[in-house]
PDB file of C-alpha atoms and ligand atoms in Angstrom:
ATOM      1  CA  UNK A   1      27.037 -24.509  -1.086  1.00 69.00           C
ATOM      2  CA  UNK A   2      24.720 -27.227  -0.869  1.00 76.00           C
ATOM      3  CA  UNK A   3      24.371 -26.576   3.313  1.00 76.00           C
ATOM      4  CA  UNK A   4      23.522 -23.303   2.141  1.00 80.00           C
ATOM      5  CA  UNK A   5      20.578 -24.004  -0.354  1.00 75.00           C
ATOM      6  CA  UNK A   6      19.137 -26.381   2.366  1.00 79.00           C
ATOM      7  CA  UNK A   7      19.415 -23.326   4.623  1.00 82.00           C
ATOM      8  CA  UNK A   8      17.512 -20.588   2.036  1.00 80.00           C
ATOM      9  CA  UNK A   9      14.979 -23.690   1.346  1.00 77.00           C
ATOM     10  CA  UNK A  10      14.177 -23.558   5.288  1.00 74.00           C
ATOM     11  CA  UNK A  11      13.707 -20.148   5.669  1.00 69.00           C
ATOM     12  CA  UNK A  12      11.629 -19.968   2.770  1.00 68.00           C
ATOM     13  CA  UNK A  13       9.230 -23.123   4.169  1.00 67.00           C
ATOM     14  CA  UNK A  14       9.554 -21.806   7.935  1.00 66.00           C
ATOM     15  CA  UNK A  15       8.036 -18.113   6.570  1.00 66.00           C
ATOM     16  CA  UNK A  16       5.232 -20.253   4.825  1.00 64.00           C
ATOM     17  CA  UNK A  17       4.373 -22.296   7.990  1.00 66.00           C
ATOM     18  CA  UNK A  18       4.468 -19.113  10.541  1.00 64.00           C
ATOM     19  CA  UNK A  19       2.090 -17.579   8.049  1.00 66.00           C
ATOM     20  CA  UNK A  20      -0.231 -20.483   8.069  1.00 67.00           C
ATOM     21  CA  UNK A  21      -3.077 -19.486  10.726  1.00 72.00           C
ATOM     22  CA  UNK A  22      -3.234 -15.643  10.076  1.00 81.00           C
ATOM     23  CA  UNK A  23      -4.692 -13.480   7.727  1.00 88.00           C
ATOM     24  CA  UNK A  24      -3.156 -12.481   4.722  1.00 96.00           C
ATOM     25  CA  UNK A  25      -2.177  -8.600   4.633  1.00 98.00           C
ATOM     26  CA  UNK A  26      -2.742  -6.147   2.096  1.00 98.00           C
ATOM     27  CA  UNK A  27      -0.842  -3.058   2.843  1.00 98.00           C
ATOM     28  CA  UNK A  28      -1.514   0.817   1.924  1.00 99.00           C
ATOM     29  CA  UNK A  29       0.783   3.789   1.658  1.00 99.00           C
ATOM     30  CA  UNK A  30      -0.118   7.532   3.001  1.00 99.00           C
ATOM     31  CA  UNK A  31       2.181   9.385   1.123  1.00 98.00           C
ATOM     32  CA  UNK A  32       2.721  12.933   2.486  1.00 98.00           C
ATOM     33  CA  UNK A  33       4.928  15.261   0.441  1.00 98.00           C
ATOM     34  CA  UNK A  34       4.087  18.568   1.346  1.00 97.00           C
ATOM     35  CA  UNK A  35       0.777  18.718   3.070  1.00 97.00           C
ATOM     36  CA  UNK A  36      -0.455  16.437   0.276  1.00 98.00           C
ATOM     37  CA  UNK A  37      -1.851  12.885   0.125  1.00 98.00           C
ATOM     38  CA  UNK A  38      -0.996  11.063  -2.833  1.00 98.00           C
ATOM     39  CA  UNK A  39      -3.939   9.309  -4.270  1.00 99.00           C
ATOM     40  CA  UNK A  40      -4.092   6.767  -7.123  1.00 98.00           C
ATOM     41  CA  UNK A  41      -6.859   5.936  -9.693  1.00 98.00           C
ATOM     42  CA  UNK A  42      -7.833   2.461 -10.255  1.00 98.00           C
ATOM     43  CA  UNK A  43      -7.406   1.285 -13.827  1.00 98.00           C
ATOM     44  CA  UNK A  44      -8.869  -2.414 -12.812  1.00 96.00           C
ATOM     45  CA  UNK A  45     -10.631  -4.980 -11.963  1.00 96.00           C
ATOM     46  CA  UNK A  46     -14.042  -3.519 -13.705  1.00 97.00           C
ATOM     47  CA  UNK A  47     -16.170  -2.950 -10.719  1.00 97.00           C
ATOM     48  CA  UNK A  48     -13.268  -0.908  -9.004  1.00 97.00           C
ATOM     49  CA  UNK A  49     -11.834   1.108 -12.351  1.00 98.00           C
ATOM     50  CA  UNK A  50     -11.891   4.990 -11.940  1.00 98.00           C
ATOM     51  CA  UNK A  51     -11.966   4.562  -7.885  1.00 98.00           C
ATOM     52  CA  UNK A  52      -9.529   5.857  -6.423  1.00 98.00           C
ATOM     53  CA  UNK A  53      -7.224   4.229  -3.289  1.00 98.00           C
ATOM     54  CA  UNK A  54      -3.750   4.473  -1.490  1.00 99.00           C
ATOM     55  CA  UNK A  55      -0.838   2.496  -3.128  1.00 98.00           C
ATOM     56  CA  UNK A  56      -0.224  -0.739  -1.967  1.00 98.00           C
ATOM     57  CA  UNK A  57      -1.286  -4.431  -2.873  1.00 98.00           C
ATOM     58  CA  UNK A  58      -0.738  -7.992  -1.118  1.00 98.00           C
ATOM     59  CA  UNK A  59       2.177  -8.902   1.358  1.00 98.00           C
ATOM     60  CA  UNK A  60       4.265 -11.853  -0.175  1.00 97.00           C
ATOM     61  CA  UNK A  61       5.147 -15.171   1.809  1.00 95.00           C
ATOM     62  CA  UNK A  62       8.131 -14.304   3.715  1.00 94.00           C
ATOM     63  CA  UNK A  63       7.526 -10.410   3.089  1.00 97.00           C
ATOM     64  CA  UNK A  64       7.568  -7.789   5.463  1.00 97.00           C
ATOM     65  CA  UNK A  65       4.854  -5.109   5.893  1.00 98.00           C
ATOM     66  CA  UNK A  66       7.667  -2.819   4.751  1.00 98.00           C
ATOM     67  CA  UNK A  67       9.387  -4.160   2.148  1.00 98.00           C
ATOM     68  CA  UNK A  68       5.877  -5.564   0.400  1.00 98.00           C
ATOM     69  CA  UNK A  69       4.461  -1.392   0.586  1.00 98.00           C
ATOM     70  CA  UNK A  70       8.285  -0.779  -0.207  1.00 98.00           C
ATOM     71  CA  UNK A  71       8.152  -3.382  -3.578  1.00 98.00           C
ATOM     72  CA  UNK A  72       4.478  -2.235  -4.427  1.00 98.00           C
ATOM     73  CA  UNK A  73       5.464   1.605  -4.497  1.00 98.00           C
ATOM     74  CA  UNK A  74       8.136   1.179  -6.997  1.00 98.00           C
ATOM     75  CA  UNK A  75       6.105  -1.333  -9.521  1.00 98.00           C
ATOM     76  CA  UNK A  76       2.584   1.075  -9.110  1.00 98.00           C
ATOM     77  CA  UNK A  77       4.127   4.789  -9.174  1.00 98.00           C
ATOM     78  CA  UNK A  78       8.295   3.850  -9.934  1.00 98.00           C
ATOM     79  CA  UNK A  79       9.209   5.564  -6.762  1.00 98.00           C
ATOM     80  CA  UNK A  80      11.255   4.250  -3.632  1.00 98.00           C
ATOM     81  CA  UNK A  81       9.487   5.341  -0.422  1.00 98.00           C
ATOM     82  CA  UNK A  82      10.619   5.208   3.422  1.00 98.00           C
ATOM     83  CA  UNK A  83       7.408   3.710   5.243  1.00 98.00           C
ATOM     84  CA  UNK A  84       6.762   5.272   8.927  1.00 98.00           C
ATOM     85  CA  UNK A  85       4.236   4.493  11.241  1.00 98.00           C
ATOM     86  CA  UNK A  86       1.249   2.519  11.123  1.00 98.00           C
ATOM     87  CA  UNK A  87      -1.768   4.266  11.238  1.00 98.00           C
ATOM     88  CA  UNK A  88      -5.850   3.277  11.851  1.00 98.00           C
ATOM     89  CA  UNK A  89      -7.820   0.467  11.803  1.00 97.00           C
ATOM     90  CA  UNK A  90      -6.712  -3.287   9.845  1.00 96.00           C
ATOM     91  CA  UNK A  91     -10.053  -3.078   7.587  1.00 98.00           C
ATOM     92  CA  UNK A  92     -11.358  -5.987   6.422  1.00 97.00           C
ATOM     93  CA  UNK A  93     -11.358  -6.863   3.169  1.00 97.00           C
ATOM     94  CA  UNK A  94     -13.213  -9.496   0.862  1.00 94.00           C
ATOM     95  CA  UNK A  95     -11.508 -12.951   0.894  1.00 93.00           C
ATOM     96  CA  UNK A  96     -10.554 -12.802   4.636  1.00 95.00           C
ATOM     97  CA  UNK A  97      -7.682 -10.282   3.897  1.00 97.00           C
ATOM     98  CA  UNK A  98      -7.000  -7.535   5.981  1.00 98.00           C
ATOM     99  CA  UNK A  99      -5.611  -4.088   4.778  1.00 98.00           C
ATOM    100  CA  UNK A 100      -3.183  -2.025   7.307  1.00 98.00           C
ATOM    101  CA  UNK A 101      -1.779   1.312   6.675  1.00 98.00           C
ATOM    102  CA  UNK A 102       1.381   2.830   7.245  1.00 98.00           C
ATOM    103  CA  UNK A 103       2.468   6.229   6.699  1.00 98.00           C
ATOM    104  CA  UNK A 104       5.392   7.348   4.663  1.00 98.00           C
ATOM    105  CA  UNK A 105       7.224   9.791   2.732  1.00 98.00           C
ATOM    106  CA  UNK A 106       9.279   9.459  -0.831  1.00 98.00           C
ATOM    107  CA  UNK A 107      12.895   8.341  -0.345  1.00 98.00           C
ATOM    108  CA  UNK A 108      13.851  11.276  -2.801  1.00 97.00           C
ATOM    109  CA  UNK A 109      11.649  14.402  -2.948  1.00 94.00           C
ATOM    110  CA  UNK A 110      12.714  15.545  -6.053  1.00 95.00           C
ATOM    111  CA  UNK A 111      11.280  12.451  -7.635  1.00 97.00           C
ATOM    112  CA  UNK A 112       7.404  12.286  -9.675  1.00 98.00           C
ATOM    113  CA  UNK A 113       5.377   9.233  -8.855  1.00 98.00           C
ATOM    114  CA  UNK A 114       3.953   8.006 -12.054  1.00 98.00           C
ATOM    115  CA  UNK A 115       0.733   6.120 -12.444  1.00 98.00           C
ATOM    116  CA  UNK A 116       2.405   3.244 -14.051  1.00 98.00           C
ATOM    117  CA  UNK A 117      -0.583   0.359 -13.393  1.00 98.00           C
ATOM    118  CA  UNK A 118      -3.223   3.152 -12.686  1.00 98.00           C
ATOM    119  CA  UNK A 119      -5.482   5.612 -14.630  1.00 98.00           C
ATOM    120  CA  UNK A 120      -3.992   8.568 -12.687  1.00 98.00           C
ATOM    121  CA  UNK A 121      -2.133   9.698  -9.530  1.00 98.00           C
ATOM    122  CA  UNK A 122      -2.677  12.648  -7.582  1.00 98.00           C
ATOM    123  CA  UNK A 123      -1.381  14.648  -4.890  1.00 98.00           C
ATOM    124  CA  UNK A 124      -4.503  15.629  -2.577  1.00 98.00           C
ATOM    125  CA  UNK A 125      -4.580  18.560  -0.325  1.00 98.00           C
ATOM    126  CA  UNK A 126      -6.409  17.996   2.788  1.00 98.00           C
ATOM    127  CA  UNK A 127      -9.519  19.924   1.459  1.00 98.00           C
ATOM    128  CA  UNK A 128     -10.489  17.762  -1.342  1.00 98.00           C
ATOM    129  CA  UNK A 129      -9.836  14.795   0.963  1.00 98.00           C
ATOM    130  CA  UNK A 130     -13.521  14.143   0.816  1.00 97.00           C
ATOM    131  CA  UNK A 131     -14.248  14.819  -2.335  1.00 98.00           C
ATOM    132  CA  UNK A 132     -12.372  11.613  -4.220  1.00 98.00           C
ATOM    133  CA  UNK A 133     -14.579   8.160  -4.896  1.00 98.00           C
ATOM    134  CA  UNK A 134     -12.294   6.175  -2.562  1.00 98.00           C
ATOM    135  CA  UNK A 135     -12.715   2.627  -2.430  1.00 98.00           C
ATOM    136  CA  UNK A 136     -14.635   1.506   0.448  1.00 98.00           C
ATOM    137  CA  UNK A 137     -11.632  -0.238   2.645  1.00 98.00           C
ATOM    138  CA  UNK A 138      -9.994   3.514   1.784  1.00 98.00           C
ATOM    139  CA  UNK A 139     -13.004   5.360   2.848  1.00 98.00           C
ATOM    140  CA  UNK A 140     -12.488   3.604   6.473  1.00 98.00           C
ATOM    141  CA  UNK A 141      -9.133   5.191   6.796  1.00 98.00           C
ATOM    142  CA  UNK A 142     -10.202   8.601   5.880  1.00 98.00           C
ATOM    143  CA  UNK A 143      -9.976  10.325   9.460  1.00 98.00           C
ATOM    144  CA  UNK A 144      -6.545   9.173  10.025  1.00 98.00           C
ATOM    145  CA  UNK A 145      -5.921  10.384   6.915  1.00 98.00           C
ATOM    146  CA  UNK A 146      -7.043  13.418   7.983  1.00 98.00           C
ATOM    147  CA  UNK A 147      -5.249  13.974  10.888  1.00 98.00           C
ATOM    148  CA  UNK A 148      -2.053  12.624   9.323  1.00 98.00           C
ATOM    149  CA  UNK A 149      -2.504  15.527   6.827  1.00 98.00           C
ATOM    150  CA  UNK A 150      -3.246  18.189   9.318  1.00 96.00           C
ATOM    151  CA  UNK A 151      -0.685  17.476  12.319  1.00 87.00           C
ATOM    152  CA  UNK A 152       2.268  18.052  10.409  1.00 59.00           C
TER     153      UNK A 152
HETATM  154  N1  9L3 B 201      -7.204  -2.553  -1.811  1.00 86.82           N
HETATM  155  C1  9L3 B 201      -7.965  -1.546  -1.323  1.00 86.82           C
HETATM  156  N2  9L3 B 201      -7.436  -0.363  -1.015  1.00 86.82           N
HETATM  157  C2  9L3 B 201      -6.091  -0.151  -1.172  1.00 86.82           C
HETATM  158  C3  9L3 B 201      -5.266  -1.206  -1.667  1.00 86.82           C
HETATM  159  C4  9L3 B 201      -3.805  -1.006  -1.864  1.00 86.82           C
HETATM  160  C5  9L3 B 201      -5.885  -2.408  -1.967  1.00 86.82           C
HETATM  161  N3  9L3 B 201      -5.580   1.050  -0.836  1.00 86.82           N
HETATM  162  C6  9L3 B 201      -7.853  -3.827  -2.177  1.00 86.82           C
HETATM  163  C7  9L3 B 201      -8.148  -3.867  -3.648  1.00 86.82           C
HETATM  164  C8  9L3 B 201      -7.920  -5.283  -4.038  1.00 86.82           C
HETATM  165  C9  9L3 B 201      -6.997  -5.863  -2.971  1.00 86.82           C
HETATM  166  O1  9L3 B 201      -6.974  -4.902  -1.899  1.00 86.82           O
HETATM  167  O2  9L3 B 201      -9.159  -5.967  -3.978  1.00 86.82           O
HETATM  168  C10 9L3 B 201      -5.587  -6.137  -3.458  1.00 86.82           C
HETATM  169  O3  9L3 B 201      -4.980  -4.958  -3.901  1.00 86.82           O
HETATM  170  P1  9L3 B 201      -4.111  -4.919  -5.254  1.00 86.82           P
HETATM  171  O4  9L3 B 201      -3.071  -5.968  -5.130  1.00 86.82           O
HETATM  172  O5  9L3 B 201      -5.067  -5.148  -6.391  1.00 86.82           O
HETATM  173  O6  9L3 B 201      -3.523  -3.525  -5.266  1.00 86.82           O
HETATM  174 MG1   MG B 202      -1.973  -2.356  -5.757  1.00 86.82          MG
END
């Protein structure tokens, strides 16, 4: 038992010291159910409320880029979704952070993303794309976003 807690204390310091050195990763979700992009409305900080973004938020210390866009997905909207490829540019964000995107679909699509930390979720057809107030790191992705929503 007490082999193992030394063991789960390791991993946990060896995921801390491996991050040391790079920047810290905020991921985003495309969401395409559809033909549409799901889009969420910011509800905070002030300067960023009634903007609107993809899900996501910051990879944890020992996280993957998977299960932190998996983890964020279910605490923003309270849906499970499988995360594909990764798609565009890392943008960079204020605070030396970087934010990288990654396509994916709902786990089960029967179920109805909720904003539950945001002032609204939508589901965007490609043709109103451009018409949202994105936030700027957002606005970077928009031609992949683009193509992700007209390819398929
Ligand atoms: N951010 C920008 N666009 C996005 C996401 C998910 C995040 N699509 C920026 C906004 C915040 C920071 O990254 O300044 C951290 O995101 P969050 O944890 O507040 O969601
Ligand atoms: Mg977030």
């Amino acid at each position: 038992f007490v082999l193992k807690l030394l063991q789960r204390r390791g991993n946990a310091v060896r995921s801390r010291v491996l991050s040391l050195g790079r920047a810290p990763v905020v991921v985003a979700a495309a969401i395409v159910h559809k033909g549409h992009l799901l889009a969420q409305q910011r509800s905070y900080p002030e300067h960023l409320a009634g903007r609107w973004e993809l899900p996501g938020g910051r990879v944890e210390a020992g996280e993957t880029d998977e299960a932190a866009l998996i983890r964020e997905c279910v605490e923003e909207l309270g849906a499970r979704v499988t995360v594909g490829a990764r798609f565009g540019p890392d943008v960079p964000l204020p605070k030396g952070y970087l934010m990288r995107a990654y396509a994916a679909t709902l786990a089960d699509g029967d179920a109805v993303p909720e904003a539950l930390e945001h002032l609204a979720v939508e589901w965007v057809p490609v043709e109103r794309l451009a018409e949202l107030d994105w936030l700027d790191p957002d606005i970077a992705l928009l031609p992949e976003l683009h193509a992700l929503l007209t390819e398929t």
